[in-house]
Amino acid sequence: MRSGPLDAETILTATEDVLRRHGPAKATVLDVARVLGVSHASVYRHFPSKAALREAVTRRWLGQARDPLAAVAADTRQAPPERLRTWFTTLFTTKRTLLSEDPELFATYRVLTAEHSSAAADHVAELIEQLRGIIADGVTSGDFASPDPTATARTVFAATMAYHHPAHAPEWQTPGAEAALRSICALLIDGLRPR
Amino acid sequence: MRSGPLDAETILTATEDVLRRHGPAKATVLDVARVLGVSHASVYRHFPSKAALREAVTRRWLGQARDPLAAVAADTRQAPPERLRTWFTTLFTTKRTLLSEDPELFATYRVLTAEHSSAAADHVAELIEQLRGIIADGVTSGDFASPDPTATARTVFAATMAYHHPAHAPEWQTPGAEAALRSICALLIDGLRPR
């Protein structure tokens, strides 16, 4: 039996351990309670169902990829075109690192993300909001022309899909993948310049 | 027993019928010979192995999506920017039609395309060559700036991945998918303009 207070973060870390060792089929409330040496009631106190637990750990995983991006989006020392390029490169390298460090866990979270589509949709909405901020800053600075920064954010996000959608993960390790992403960014940034 | 000469095209059509009815696990030489009412030796005369037969039917399927595109690429009555937009819209709508007409057959060919990666690579190389032609024409006409039309072709192909890679097929029927592709094309075309 473990000692000390049982908080949500501890439960989620144990859930990820279970996922890492046993894949997406495991990670029920009972599995996690067993690993922590606590009653399942004390897990239910934080997460009222298996679905809630799995959704919460999925949201934590997605947030992990999102936090370094928020820092880039807010870094007004970088001019908006350079910031847009850095943002996409950071998104790509962060996801590629998560994949290469633990391919099975990456695959497990891909299954969970498909199961919890509202977590995935919220994640994408937050990424689009970060991009919108960079594009709006570019409009203010005169670097970009965009009548609708949210729509433009969606367009540049869709145009870089091959470098962040997990369906394309098998190609991320190929030589030249990052250079190819940079070529797309360069073309998009040129396309955004006022004329 | 069927009568008349047995040509490769007849065999491939029968192979596609077998695939349509039974999925990718079927479509061996024996299955196809049975459907045609011929000996398996007469199928082997055209396709020396199961792998050769399956690769040939995959190449025919991929070619089906490619032929209308060749016509667009060669249509010099359209200015290069408009031709590029038409080319990508045709690629998208052709694939979406194949998907909506027979989703199981589309899924079957996705399995076959993964099995025969050289057929898939050759297909992409031919598409890139068509795009290269449009971009080179745009450089000649002064509509586009590109130091390397083949590299630019690869970049615009990668930037539209969500609208032709079958991993994204589930999203092709959503309202706004074609408009989203057009927004990417508009941004890419602006990015290609000389400055």
mmCIF file of C-alpha atoms in Angstrom:
data_model
loop_
_atom_site.group_PDB
_atom_site.id
_atom_site.type_symbol
_atom_site.label_atom_id
_atom_site.label_comp_id
_atom_site.label_asym_id
_atom_site.label_seq_id
_atom_site.Cartn_x
_atom_site.Cartn_y
_atom_site.Cartn_z
ATOM 1 C CA MET A 1 0.000 0.000 0.000
ATOM 2 C CA ARG A 2 1.265 3.459 -0.886
ATOM 3 C CA SER A 3 1.287 6.295 1.625
ATOM 4 C CA GLY A 4 0.710 10.017 1.120
ATOM 5 C CA PRO A 5 -2.204 11.813 -0.509
ATOM 6 C CA LEU A 6 -3.642 10.434 -3.737
ATOM 7 C CA ASP A 7 -4.048 13.283 -6.221
ATOM 8 C CA ALA A 8 -5.286 13.251 -9.812
ATOM 9 C CA GLU A 9 -1.771 13.749 -11.187
ATOM 10 C CA THR A 10 -0.476 10.651 -9.347
ATOM 11 C CA ILE A 11 -3.366 8.611 -10.729
ATOM 12 C CA LEU A 12 -2.691 9.845 -14.277
ATOM 13 C CA THR A 13 1.014 9.030 -14.002
ATOM 14 C CA ALA A 14 0.116 5.510 -12.841
ATOM 15 C CA THR A 15 -2.386 5.253 -15.699
ATOM 16 C CA GLU A 16 0.332 6.147 -18.183
ATOM 17 C CA ASP A 17 2.597 3.486 -16.629
ATOM 18 C CA VAL A 18 -0.144 0.911 -17.141
ATOM 19 C CA LEU A 19 -0.641 2.077 -20.735
ATOM 20 C CA ARG A 20 3.106 1.968 -21.376
ATOM 21 C CA ARG A 21 3.371 -1.596 -20.094
ATOM 22 C CA HIS A 22 0.119 -3.102 -21.347
ATOM 23 C CA GLY A 23 -1.228 -0.980 -24.217
ATOM 24 C CA PRO A 24 -4.617 0.656 -24.706
ATOM 25 C CA ALA A 25 -6.769 -2.359 -23.775
ATOM 26 C CA LYS A 26 -5.631 -2.083 -20.139
ATOM 27 C CA ALA A 27 -5.800 1.079 -18.043
ATOM 28 C CA THR A 28 -9.141 0.502 -16.414
ATOM 29 C CA VAL A 29 -9.817 1.972 -12.968
ATOM 30 C CA LEU A 30 -9.149 -1.447 -11.382
ATOM 31 C CA ASP A 31 -5.789 -1.843 -13.167
ATOM 32 C CA VAL A 32 -4.671 1.587 -12.008
ATOM 33 C CA ALA A 33 -5.887 1.086 -8.425
ATOM 34 C CA ARG A 34 -3.936 -2.184 -8.287
ATOM 35 C CA VAL A 35 -0.708 -0.502 -9.457
ATOM 36 C CA LEU A 36 -1.137 2.263 -6.870
ATOM 37 C CA GLY A 37 -2.078 -0.164 -4.101
ATOM 38 C CA VAL A 38 -5.289 1.743 -3.327
ATOM 39 C CA SER A 39 -8.979 0.882 -3.419
ATOM 40 C CA HIS A 40 -10.793 1.522 -6.666
ATOM 41 C CA ALA A 41 -13.119 3.860 -4.717
ATOM 42 C CA SER A 42 -10.218 6.251 -4.126
ATOM 43 C CA VAL A 43 -9.541 6.384 -7.888
ATOM 44 C CA TYR A 44 -13.259 6.865 -8.609
ATOM 45 C CA ARG A 45 -13.193 9.868 -6.250
ATOM 46 C CA HIS A 46 -11.062 11.660 -8.869
ATOM 47 C CA PHE A 47 -12.306 9.990 -12.056
ATOM 48 C CA PRO A 48 -15.931 8.829 -11.962
ATOM 49 C CA SER A 49 -15.527 6.233 -14.743
ATOM 50 C CA LYS A 50 -13.025 4.350 -16.853
ATOM 51 C CA ALA A 51 -13.917 6.657 -19.765
ATOM 52 C CA ALA A 52 -13.233 9.768 -17.630
ATOM 53 C CA LEU A 53 -9.847 8.368 -16.550
ATOM 54 C CA ARG A 54 -8.835 7.499 -20.101
ATOM 55 C CA GLU A 55 -9.994 10.857 -21.417
ATOM 56 C CA ALA A 56 -8.042 12.701 -18.713
ATOM 57 C CA VAL A 57 -4.802 10.860 -19.445
ATOM 58 C CA THR A 58 -5.318 11.522 -23.177
ATOM 59 C CA ARG A 59 -5.792 15.229 -22.507
ATOM 60 C CA ARG A 60 -2.605 15.274 -20.396
ATOM 61 C CA TRP A 61 -0.639 13.598 -23.209
ATOM 62 C CA LEU A 62 -1.943 16.049 -25.822
ATOM 63 C CA GLY A 63 -1.168 18.978 -23.505
ATOM 64 C CA GLN A 64 2.411 17.771 -23.227
ATOM 65 C CA ALA A 65 2.855 18.380 -26.964
ATOM 66 C CA ARG A 66 1.031 21.701 -26.744
ATOM 67 C CA ASP A 67 2.852 23.498 -23.934
ATOM 68 C CA PRO A 68 6.185 24.184 -25.710
ATOM 69 C CA LEU A 69 4.122 25.532 -28.617
ATOM 70 C CA ALA A 70 2.299 28.031 -26.409
ATOM 71 C CA ALA A 71 5.711 29.455 -25.442
ATOM 72 C CA VAL A 72 6.667 29.852 -29.122
ATOM 73 C CA ALA A 73 3.322 31.446 -30.013
ATOM 74 C CA ALA A 74 3.737 33.996 -27.189
ATOM 75 C CA ASP A 75 7.367 34.830 -27.997
ATOM 76 C CA THR A 76 6.900 38.255 -29.580
ATOM 77 C CA ARG A 77 10.679 38.725 -29.830
ATOM 78 C CA GLN A 78 10.445 36.581 -32.979
ATOM 79 C CA ALA A 79 8.873 38.309 -35.984
ATOM 80 C CA PRO A 80 5.621 36.578 -37.014
ATOM 81 C CA PRO A 81 6.979 34.812 -40.160
ATOM 82 C CA GLU A 82 9.916 33.343 -38.213
ATOM 83 C CA ARG A 83 7.607 32.543 -35.301
ATOM 84 C CA LEU A 84 5.241 30.646 -37.610
ATOM 85 C CA ARG A 85 8.155 28.604 -38.957
ATOM 86 C CA THR A 86 9.476 27.903 -35.437
ATOM 87 C CA TRP A 87 5.990 26.927 -34.250
ATOM 88 C CA PHE A 88 5.553 24.280 -36.960
ATOM 89 C CA THR A 89 9.107 22.976 -36.544
ATOM 90 C CA THR A 90 8.525 22.695 -32.780
ATOM 91 C CA LEU A 91 5.214 20.870 -33.321
ATOM 92 C CA PHE A 92 6.925 18.447 -35.693
ATOM 93 C CA THR A 93 10.038 17.777 -33.602
ATOM 94 C CA THR A 94 8.028 17.444 -30.365
ATOM 95 C CA LYS A 95 5.746 14.821 -31.913
ATOM 96 C CA ARG A 96 8.658 13.052 -33.580
ATOM 97 C CA THR A 97 10.488 12.880 -30.233
ATOM 98 C CA LEU A 98 7.403 11.445 -28.464
ATOM 99 C CA LEU A 99 7.216 8.845 -31.250
ATOM 100 C CA SER A 100 10.897 7.873 -31.251
ATOM 101 C CA GLU A 101 11.198 7.717 -27.445
ATOM 102 C CA ASP A 102 8.344 5.240 -27.070
ATOM 103 C CA PRO A 103 6.647 4.086 -30.299
ATOM 104 C CA GLU A 104 4.258 1.710 -28.458
ATOM 105 C CA LEU A 105 3.055 4.450 -26.110
ATOM 106 C CA PHE A 106 2.625 6.762 -29.113
ATOM 107 C CA ALA A 107 0.482 4.077 -30.820
ATOM 108 C CA THR A 108 -1.499 3.579 -27.600
ATOM 109 C CA TYR A 109 -2.280 7.280 -27.362
ATOM 110 C CA ARG A 110 -3.300 7.249 -31.013
ATOM 111 C CA VAL A 111 -5.978 4.693 -30.118
ATOM 112 C CA LEU A 112 -7.046 6.744 -27.073
ATOM 113 C CA THR A 113 -7.192 9.968 -29.100
ATOM 114 C CA ALA A 114 -9.503 8.260 -31.610
ATOM 115 C CA GLU A 115 -11.684 7.049 -28.699
ATOM 116 C CA HIS A 116 -11.898 10.509 -27.129
ATOM 117 C CA SER A 117 -12.572 12.663 -30.143
ATOM 118 C CA SER A 118 -13.660 15.666 -28.047
ATOM 119 C CA ALA A 119 -10.213 15.710 -26.369
ATOM 120 C CA ALA A 120 -8.628 15.656 -29.835
ATOM 121 C CA ALA A 121 -10.971 18.365 -31.141
ATOM 122 C CA ASP A 122 -10.234 20.613 -28.123
ATOM 123 C CA HIS A 123 -6.510 20.056 -28.664
ATOM 124 C CA VAL A 124 -6.711 21.087 -32.324
ATOM 125 C CA ALA A 125 -8.860 24.115 -31.390
ATOM 126 C CA GLU A 126 -6.169 25.264 -28.949
ATOM 127 C CA LEU A 127 -3.460 24.821 -31.588
ATOM 128 C CA ILE A 128 -5.530 26.791 -34.117
ATOM 129 C CA GLU A 129 -5.947 29.547 -31.515
ATOM 130 C CA GLN A 130 -2.162 29.738 -31.045
ATOM 131 C CA LEU A 131 -1.674 29.958 -34.812
ATOM 132 C CA ARG A 132 -4.402 32.598 -35.082
ATOM 133 C CA GLY A 133 -2.448 34.741 -32.608
ATOM 134 C CA ILE A 134 0.752 34.499 -34.671
ATOM 135 C CA ILE A 135 -1.100 35.339 -37.889
ATOM 136 C CA ALA A 136 -2.958 38.262 -36.280
ATOM 137 C CA ASP A 137 0.391 39.592 -34.996
ATOM 138 C CA GLY A 138 1.693 39.305 -38.569
ATOM 139 C CA VAL A 139 -1.239 41.301 -39.899
ATOM 140 C CA THR A 140 -0.530 43.996 -37.268
ATOM 141 C CA SER A 141 3.176 44.073 -38.143
ATOM 142 C CA GLY A 142 2.459 44.204 -41.888
ATOM 143 C CA ASP A 143 4.201 40.876 -42.538
ATOM 144 C CA PHE A 144 0.993 39.026 -43.419
ATOM 145 C CA ALA A 145 -2.258 39.782 -45.208
ATOM 146 C CA SER A 146 -5.257 37.847 -43.903
ATOM 147 C CA PRO A 147 -8.910 38.919 -43.856
ATOM 148 C CA ASP A 148 -9.676 36.165 -41.317
ATOM 149 C CA PRO A 149 -6.747 34.959 -39.156
ATOM 150 C CA THR A 150 -8.744 32.008 -37.753
ATOM 151 C CA ALA A 151 -9.534 30.737 -41.275
ATOM 152 C CA THR A 152 -5.911 31.275 -42.298
ATOM 153 C CA ALA A 153 -4.763 29.376 -39.193
ATOM 154 C CA ARG A 154 -6.933 26.422 -40.244
ATOM 155 C CA THR A 155 -5.520 26.556 -43.773
ATOM 156 C CA VAL A 156 -1.849 26.537 -42.719
ATOM 157 C CA PHE A 157 -2.584 23.790 -40.174
ATOM 158 C CA ALA A 158 -4.206 21.662 -42.908
ATOM 159 C CA ALA A 159 -1.321 22.369 -45.320
ATOM 160 C CA THR A 160 1.189 20.925 -42.828
ATOM 161 C CA MET A 161 -0.946 17.859 -41.936
ATOM 162 C CA ALA A 162 1.703 15.370 -43.122
ATOM 163 C CA TYR A 163 4.020 16.692 -40.389
ATOM 164 C CA HIS A 164 1.713 16.497 -37.388
ATOM 165 C CA HIS A 165 -1.103 14.015 -38.095
ATOM 166 C CA PRO A 166 -0.114 10.657 -36.553
ATOM 167 C CA ALA A 167 -1.226 8.764 -39.686
ATOM 168 C CA HIS A 168 1.992 10.092 -41.257
ATOM 169 C CA ALA A 169 4.225 9.198 -38.297
ATOM 170 C CA PRO A 170 5.996 6.372 -40.215
ATOM 171 C CA GLU A 171 7.481 9.007 -42.557
ATOM 172 C CA TRP A 172 8.644 11.439 -39.846
ATOM 173 C CA GLN A 173 11.998 9.722 -39.339
ATOM 174 C CA THR A 174 12.911 9.743 -43.035
ATOM 175 C CA PRO A 175 15.830 12.006 -43.961
ATOM 176 C CA GLY A 176 14.551 15.263 -45.379
ATOM 177 C CA ALA A 177 11.218 15.252 -43.523
ATOM 178 C CA GLU A 178 12.040 18.396 -41.540
ATOM 179 C CA ALA A 179 13.458 20.104 -44.664
ATOM 180 C CA ALA A 180 10.235 19.254 -46.527
ATOM 181 C CA LEU A 181 8.176 20.855 -43.744
ATOM 182 C CA ARG A 182 10.384 23.958 -43.952
ATOM 183 C CA SER A 183 9.752 24.161 -47.709
ATOM 184 C CA ILE A 184 5.996 24.109 -47.115
ATOM 185 C CA CYS A 185 6.337 26.815 -44.419
ATOM 186 C CA ALA A 186 8.415 28.996 -46.749
ATOM 187 C CA LEU A 187 5.774 28.751 -49.483
ATOM 188 C CA LEU A 188 2.922 29.453 -47.035
ATOM 189 C CA ILE A 189 4.737 32.445 -45.549
ATOM 190 C CA ASP A 190 5.352 33.831 -49.050
ATOM 191 C CA GLY A 191 1.674 33.255 -49.806
ATOM 192 C CA LEU A 192 0.698 35.261 -46.703
ATOM 193 C CA ARG A 193 2.784 38.327 -47.557
ATOM 194 C CA PRO A 194 0.802 41.424 -48.510
ATOM 195 C CA ARG A 195 0.986 42.446 -52.185
ATOM 196 C CA MET B 1 -16.160 -22.241 -69.224
ATOM 197 C CA ARG B 2 -15.782 -18.880 -70.904
ATOM 198 C CA SER B 3 -15.027 -18.544 -74.626
ATOM 199 C CA GLY B 4 -12.940 -15.994 -76.522
ATOM 200 C CA PRO B 5 -9.327 -14.976 -75.980
ATOM 201 C CA LEU B 6 -8.082 -14.455 -72.431
ATOM 202 C CA ASP B 7 -6.182 -11.172 -72.267
ATOM 203 C CA ALA B 8 -4.522 -9.434 -69.325
ATOM 204 C CA GLU B 9 -7.288 -6.822 -69.107
ATOM 205 C CA THR B 10 -9.989 -9.514 -68.767
ATOM 206 C CA ILE B 11 -7.981 -11.158 -65.988
ATOM 207 C CA LEU B 12 -7.559 -7.852 -64.157
ATOM 208 C CA THR B 13 -11.261 -7.069 -64.410
ATOM 209 C CA ALA B 14 -12.056 -10.502 -62.941
ATOM 210 C CA THR B 15 -9.453 -9.891 -60.226
ATOM 211 C CA GLU B 16 -11.160 -6.632 -59.304
ATOM 212 C CA ASP B 17 -14.515 -8.462 -59.145
ATOM 213 C CA VAL B 18 -12.994 -10.963 -56.718
ATOM 214 C CA LEU B 19 -11.526 -8.117 -54.642
ATOM 215 C CA ARG B 20 -14.854 -6.295 -54.657
ATOM 216 C CA ARG B 21 -16.715 -9.367 -53.414
ATOM 217 C CA HIS B 22 -14.181 -10.879 -51.033
ATOM 218 C CA GLY B 23 -11.678 -8.200 -49.975
ATOM 219 C CA PRO B 24 -7.888 -8.163 -50.131
ATOM 220 C CA ALA B 25 -7.293 -11.630 -48.625
ATOM 221 C CA LYS B 26 -8.775 -13.254 -51.732
ATOM 222 C CA ALA B 27 -7.670 -12.539 -55.304
ATOM 223 C CA THR B 28 -5.140 -15.305 -55.687
ATOM 224 C CA VAL B 29 -4.465 -16.773 -59.127
ATOM 225 C CA LEU B 30 -6.687 -19.758 -58.278
ATOM 226 C CA ASP B 31 -9.593 -17.544 -57.167
ATOM 227 C CA VAL B 32 -9.414 -15.550 -60.386
ATOM 228 C CA ALA B 33 -9.073 -18.630 -62.624
ATOM 229 C CA ARG B 34 -12.161 -20.103 -60.956
ATOM 230 C CA VAL B 35 -14.219 -16.939 -61.598
ATOM 231 C CA LEU B 36 -13.127 -16.889 -65.255
ATOM 232 C CA GLY B 37 -13.686 -20.628 -65.688
ATOM 233 C CA VAL B 38 -10.140 -21.151 -66.991
ATOM 234 C CA SER B 39 -7.155 -23.153 -65.822
ATOM 235 C CA HIS B 40 -4.750 -21.423 -63.467
ATOM 236 C CA ALA B 41 -2.016 -22.038 -66.085
ATOM 237 C CA SER B 42 -3.779 -19.650 -68.478
ATOM 238 C CA VAL B 43 -3.736 -16.919 -65.807
ATOM 239 C CA TYR B 44 -0.071 -17.644 -64.997
ATOM 240 C CA ARG B 45 0.715 -17.114 -68.700
ATOM 241 C CA HIS B 46 -0.100 -13.399 -68.155
ATOM 242 C CA PHE B 47 0.857 -13.017 -64.481
ATOM 243 C CA PRO B 48 3.639 -15.308 -63.275
ATOM 244 C CA SER B 49 2.670 -15.123 -59.585
ATOM 245 C CA LYS B 50 -0.022 -14.037 -57.160
ATOM 246 C CA ALA B 51 2.153 -11.025 -56.278
ATOM 247 C CA ALA B 52 2.458 -10.039 -59.968
ATOM 248 C CA LEU B 53 -1.318 -10.280 -60.412
ATOM 249 C CA ARG B 54 -2.045 -8.216 -57.320
ATOM 250 C CA GLU B 55 0.552 -5.623 -58.239
ATOM 251 C CA ALA B 56 -0.887 -5.327 -61.771
ATOM 252 C CA VAL B 57 -4.445 -4.779 -60.533
ATOM 253 C CA THR B 58 -3.141 -2.184 -58.029
ATOM 254 C CA ARG B 59 -1.315 -0.335 -60.809
ATOM 255 C CA ARG B 60 -4.490 -0.354 -62.925
ATOM 256 C CA TRP B 61 -6.508 1.104 -60.031
ATOM 257 C CA LEU B 62 -3.951 3.842 -59.374
ATOM 258 C CA GLY B 63 -3.815 4.646 -63.103
ATOM 259 C CA GLN B 64 -7.580 5.115 -63.103
ATOM 260 C CA ALA B 65 -7.160 8.052 -60.705
ATOM 261 C CA ARG B 66 -4.209 9.385 -62.680
ATOM 262 C CA ASP B 67 -5.572 9.542 -66.238
ATOM 263 C CA PRO B 68 -8.029 12.458 -65.817
ATOM 264 C CA LEU B 69 -5.189 14.357 -64.137
ATOM 265 C CA ALA B 70 -2.874 13.896 -67.115
ATOM 266 C CA ALA B 71 -5.518 15.600 -69.258
ATOM 267 C CA VAL B 72 -5.671 18.576 -66.853
ATOM 268 C CA ALA B 73 -1.866 18.854 -66.677
ATOM 269 C CA ALA B 74 -1.643 18.920 -70.483
ATOM 270 C CA ASP B 75 -4.463 21.453 -70.964
ATOM 271 C CA THR B 76 -2.435 24.537 -71.848
ATOM 272 C CA ARG B 77 -5.634 26.538 -72.521
ATOM 273 C CA GLN B 78 -5.799 26.998 -68.728
ATOM 274 C CA ALA B 79 -3.215 29.407 -67.297
ATOM 275 C CA PRO B 80 -0.827 27.599 -64.913
ATOM 276 C CA PRO B 81 -2.298 28.954 -61.625
ATOM 277 C CA GLU B 82 -5.832 27.929 -62.628
ATOM 278 C CA ARG B 83 -4.493 24.618 -63.985
ATOM 279 C CA LEU B 84 -2.781 23.864 -60.674
ATOM 280 C CA ARG B 85 -6.024 24.525 -58.805
ATOM 281 C CA THR B 86 -8.040 22.380 -61.255
ATOM 282 C CA TRP B 87 -5.461 19.583 -61.015
ATOM 283 C CA PHE B 88 -5.720 19.350 -57.216
ATOM 284 C CA THR B 89 -9.520 19.637 -57.250
ATOM 285 C CA THR B 90 -9.673 16.852 -59.861
ATOM 286 C CA LEU B 91 -7.338 14.658 -57.794
ATOM 287 C CA PHE B 92 -9.495 15.229 -54.721
ATOM 288 C CA THR B 93 -12.891 14.717 -56.372
ATOM 289 C CA THR B 94 -11.694 11.640 -58.327
ATOM 290 C CA LYS B 95 -10.467 9.963 -55.133
ATOM 291 C CA ARG B 96 -13.540 11.001 -53.196
ATOM 292 C CA THR B 97 -15.775 9.512 -55.923
ATOM 293 C CA LEU B 98 -13.844 6.209 -55.887
ATOM 294 C CA LEU B 99 -14.287 6.157 -52.113
ATOM 295 C CA SER B 100 -18.003 6.987 -52.056
ATOM 296 C CA GLU B 101 -18.916 4.617 -54.910
ATOM 297 C CA ASP B 102 -17.404 1.581 -53.184
ATOM 298 C CA PRO B 103 -15.851 2.163 -49.749
ATOM 299 C CA GLU B 104 -14.926 -1.537 -49.284
ATOM 300 C CA LEU B 105 -13.093 -1.674 -52.618
ATOM 301 C CA PHE B 106 -11.303 1.578 -51.726
ATOM 302 C CA ALA B 107 -10.200 0.016 -48.408
ATOM 303 C CA THR B 108 -9.105 -3.140 -50.234
ATOM 304 C CA TYR B 109 -6.944 -1.147 -52.621
ATOM 305 C CA ARG B 110 -5.469 0.717 -49.676
ATOM 306 C CA VAL B 111 -4.227 -2.629 -48.344
ATOM 307 C CA LEU B 112 -2.899 -3.599 -51.788
ATOM 308 C CA THR B 113 -1.162 -0.245 -52.249
ATOM 309 C CA ALA B 114 0.610 -0.720 -48.908
ATOM 310 C CA GLU B 115 1.651 -4.239 -50.029
ATOM 311 C CA HIS B 116 3.011 -3.018 -53.378
ATOM 312 C CA SER B 117 4.951 0.042 -52.350
ATOM 313 C CA SER B 118 6.809 0.272 -55.667
ATOM 314 C CA ALA B 119 3.456 0.636 -57.481
ATOM 315 C CA ALA B 120 2.535 3.421 -55.053
ATOM 316 C CA ALA B 121 5.935 5.106 -55.421
ATOM 317 C CA ASP B 122 5.704 4.994 -59.227
ATOM 318 C CA HIS B 123 2.212 6.474 -59.044
ATOM 319 C CA VAL B 124 3.372 9.379 -56.866
ATOM 320 C CA ALA B 125 6.376 9.929 -59.159
ATOM 321 C CA GLU B 126 4.029 10.253 -62.150
ATOM 322 C CA LEU B 127 1.811 12.715 -60.275
ATOM 323 C CA ILE B 128 4.860 14.785 -59.282
ATOM 324 C CA GLU B 129 5.961 14.803 -62.932
ATOM 325 C CA GLN B 130 2.547 16.162 -63.987
ATOM 326 C CA LEU B 131 2.769 18.874 -61.316
ATOM 327 C CA ARG B 132 6.330 19.690 -62.368
ATOM 328 C CA GLY B 133 5.051 20.341 -65.888
ATOM 329 C CA ILE B 134 2.370 22.765 -64.656
ATOM 330 C CA ILE B 135 4.878 24.616 -62.458
ATOM 331 C CA ALA B 136 7.496 24.793 -65.230
ATOM 332 C CA ASP B 137 4.809 26.213 -67.562
ATOM 333 C CA GLY B 138 4.062 28.806 -64.859
ATOM 334 C CA VAL B 139 7.720 29.783 -64.661
ATOM 335 C CA THR B 140 7.757 30.212 -68.452
ATOM 336 C CA SER B 141 4.557 32.300 -68.408
ATOM 337 C CA GLY B 142 5.844 34.446 -65.518
ATOM 338 C CA ASP B 143 3.025 33.350 -63.187
ATOM 339 C CA PHE B 144 5.324 31.389 -60.878
ATOM 340 C CA ALA B 145 8.826 31.710 -59.491
ATOM 341 C CA SER B 146 10.553 28.383 -58.818
ATOM 342 C CA PRO B 147 14.278 27.611 -58.974
ATOM 343 C CA ASP B 148 13.469 23.871 -59.057
ATOM 344 C CA PRO B 149 10.004 22.889 -60.378
ATOM 345 C CA THR B 150 10.416 19.238 -59.301
ATOM 346 C CA ALA B 151 11.151 20.283 -55.702
ATOM 347 C CA THR B 152 8.250 22.749 -55.799
ATOM 348 C CA ALA B 153 5.978 19.988 -57.144
ATOM 349 C CA ARG B 154 6.922 17.813 -54.159
ATOM 350 C CA THR B 155 6.227 20.701 -51.769
ATOM 351 C CA VAL B 156 2.750 21.498 -53.125
ATOM 352 C CA PHE B 157 1.919 17.772 -53.216
ATOM 353 C CA ALA B 158 2.938 17.430 -49.546
ATOM 354 C CA ALA B 159 0.978 20.574 -48.588
ATOM 355 C CA THR B 160 -2.244 19.051 -49.966
ATOM 356 C CA MET B 161 -1.672 15.599 -48.402
ATOM 357 C CA ALA B 162 -4.891 15.751 -46.336
ATOM 358 C CA TYR B 163 -6.873 15.840 -49.601
ATOM 359 C CA HIS B 164 -5.332 12.890 -51.416
ATOM 360 C CA HIS B 165 -3.665 10.559 -48.885
ATOM 361 C CA PRO B 166 -6.154 7.749 -48.104
ATOM 362 C CA ALA B 167 -5.429 8.016 -44.346
ATOM 363 C CA HIS B 168 -7.558 11.182 -44.469
ATOM 364 C CA ALA B 169 -10.389 9.619 -46.506
ATOM 365 C CA PRO B 170 -12.819 9.661 -43.531
ATOM 366 C CA GLU B 171 -12.743 13.490 -43.640
ATOM 367 C CA TRP B 172 -13.243 13.868 -47.412
ATOM 368 C CA GLN B 173 -17.026 13.756 -47.228
ATOM 369 C CA THR B 174 -17.291 16.467 -44.555
ATOM 370 C CA PRO B 175 -18.862 19.724 -45.722
ATOM 371 C CA GLY B 176 -16.196 22.273 -46.497
ATOM 372 C CA ALA B 177 -13.467 19.759 -47.406
ATOM 373 C CA GLU B 178 -13.255 20.932 -51.016
ATOM 374 C CA ALA B 179 -13.345 24.602 -49.935
ATOM 375 C CA ALA B 180 -10.512 23.915 -47.479
ATOM 376 C CA LEU B 181 -8.431 22.391 -50.293
ATOM 377 C CA ARG B 182 -9.140 25.478 -52.427
ATOM 378 C CA SER B 183 -7.915 27.730 -49.598
ATOM 379 C CA ILE B 184 -4.640 25.801 -49.443
ATOM 380 C CA CYS B 185 -4.275 26.031 -53.235
ATOM 381 C CA ALA B 186 -4.912 29.798 -53.163
ATOM 382 C CA LEU B 187 -2.216 30.288 -50.524
ATOM 383 C CA LEU B 188 0.282 28.061 -52.380
ATOM 384 C CA ILE B 189 -0.392 29.855 -55.688
ATOM 385 C CA ASP B 190 0.145 33.233 -53.981
ATOM 386 C CA GLY B 191 3.351 31.851 -52.492
ATOM 387 C CA LEU B 192 4.574 30.831 -55.965
ATOM 388 C CA ARG B 193 4.033 34.244 -57.554
ATOM 389 C CA PRO B 194 7.221 36.117 -58.465
ATOM 390 C CA ARG B 195 8.068 39.157 -56.328
#
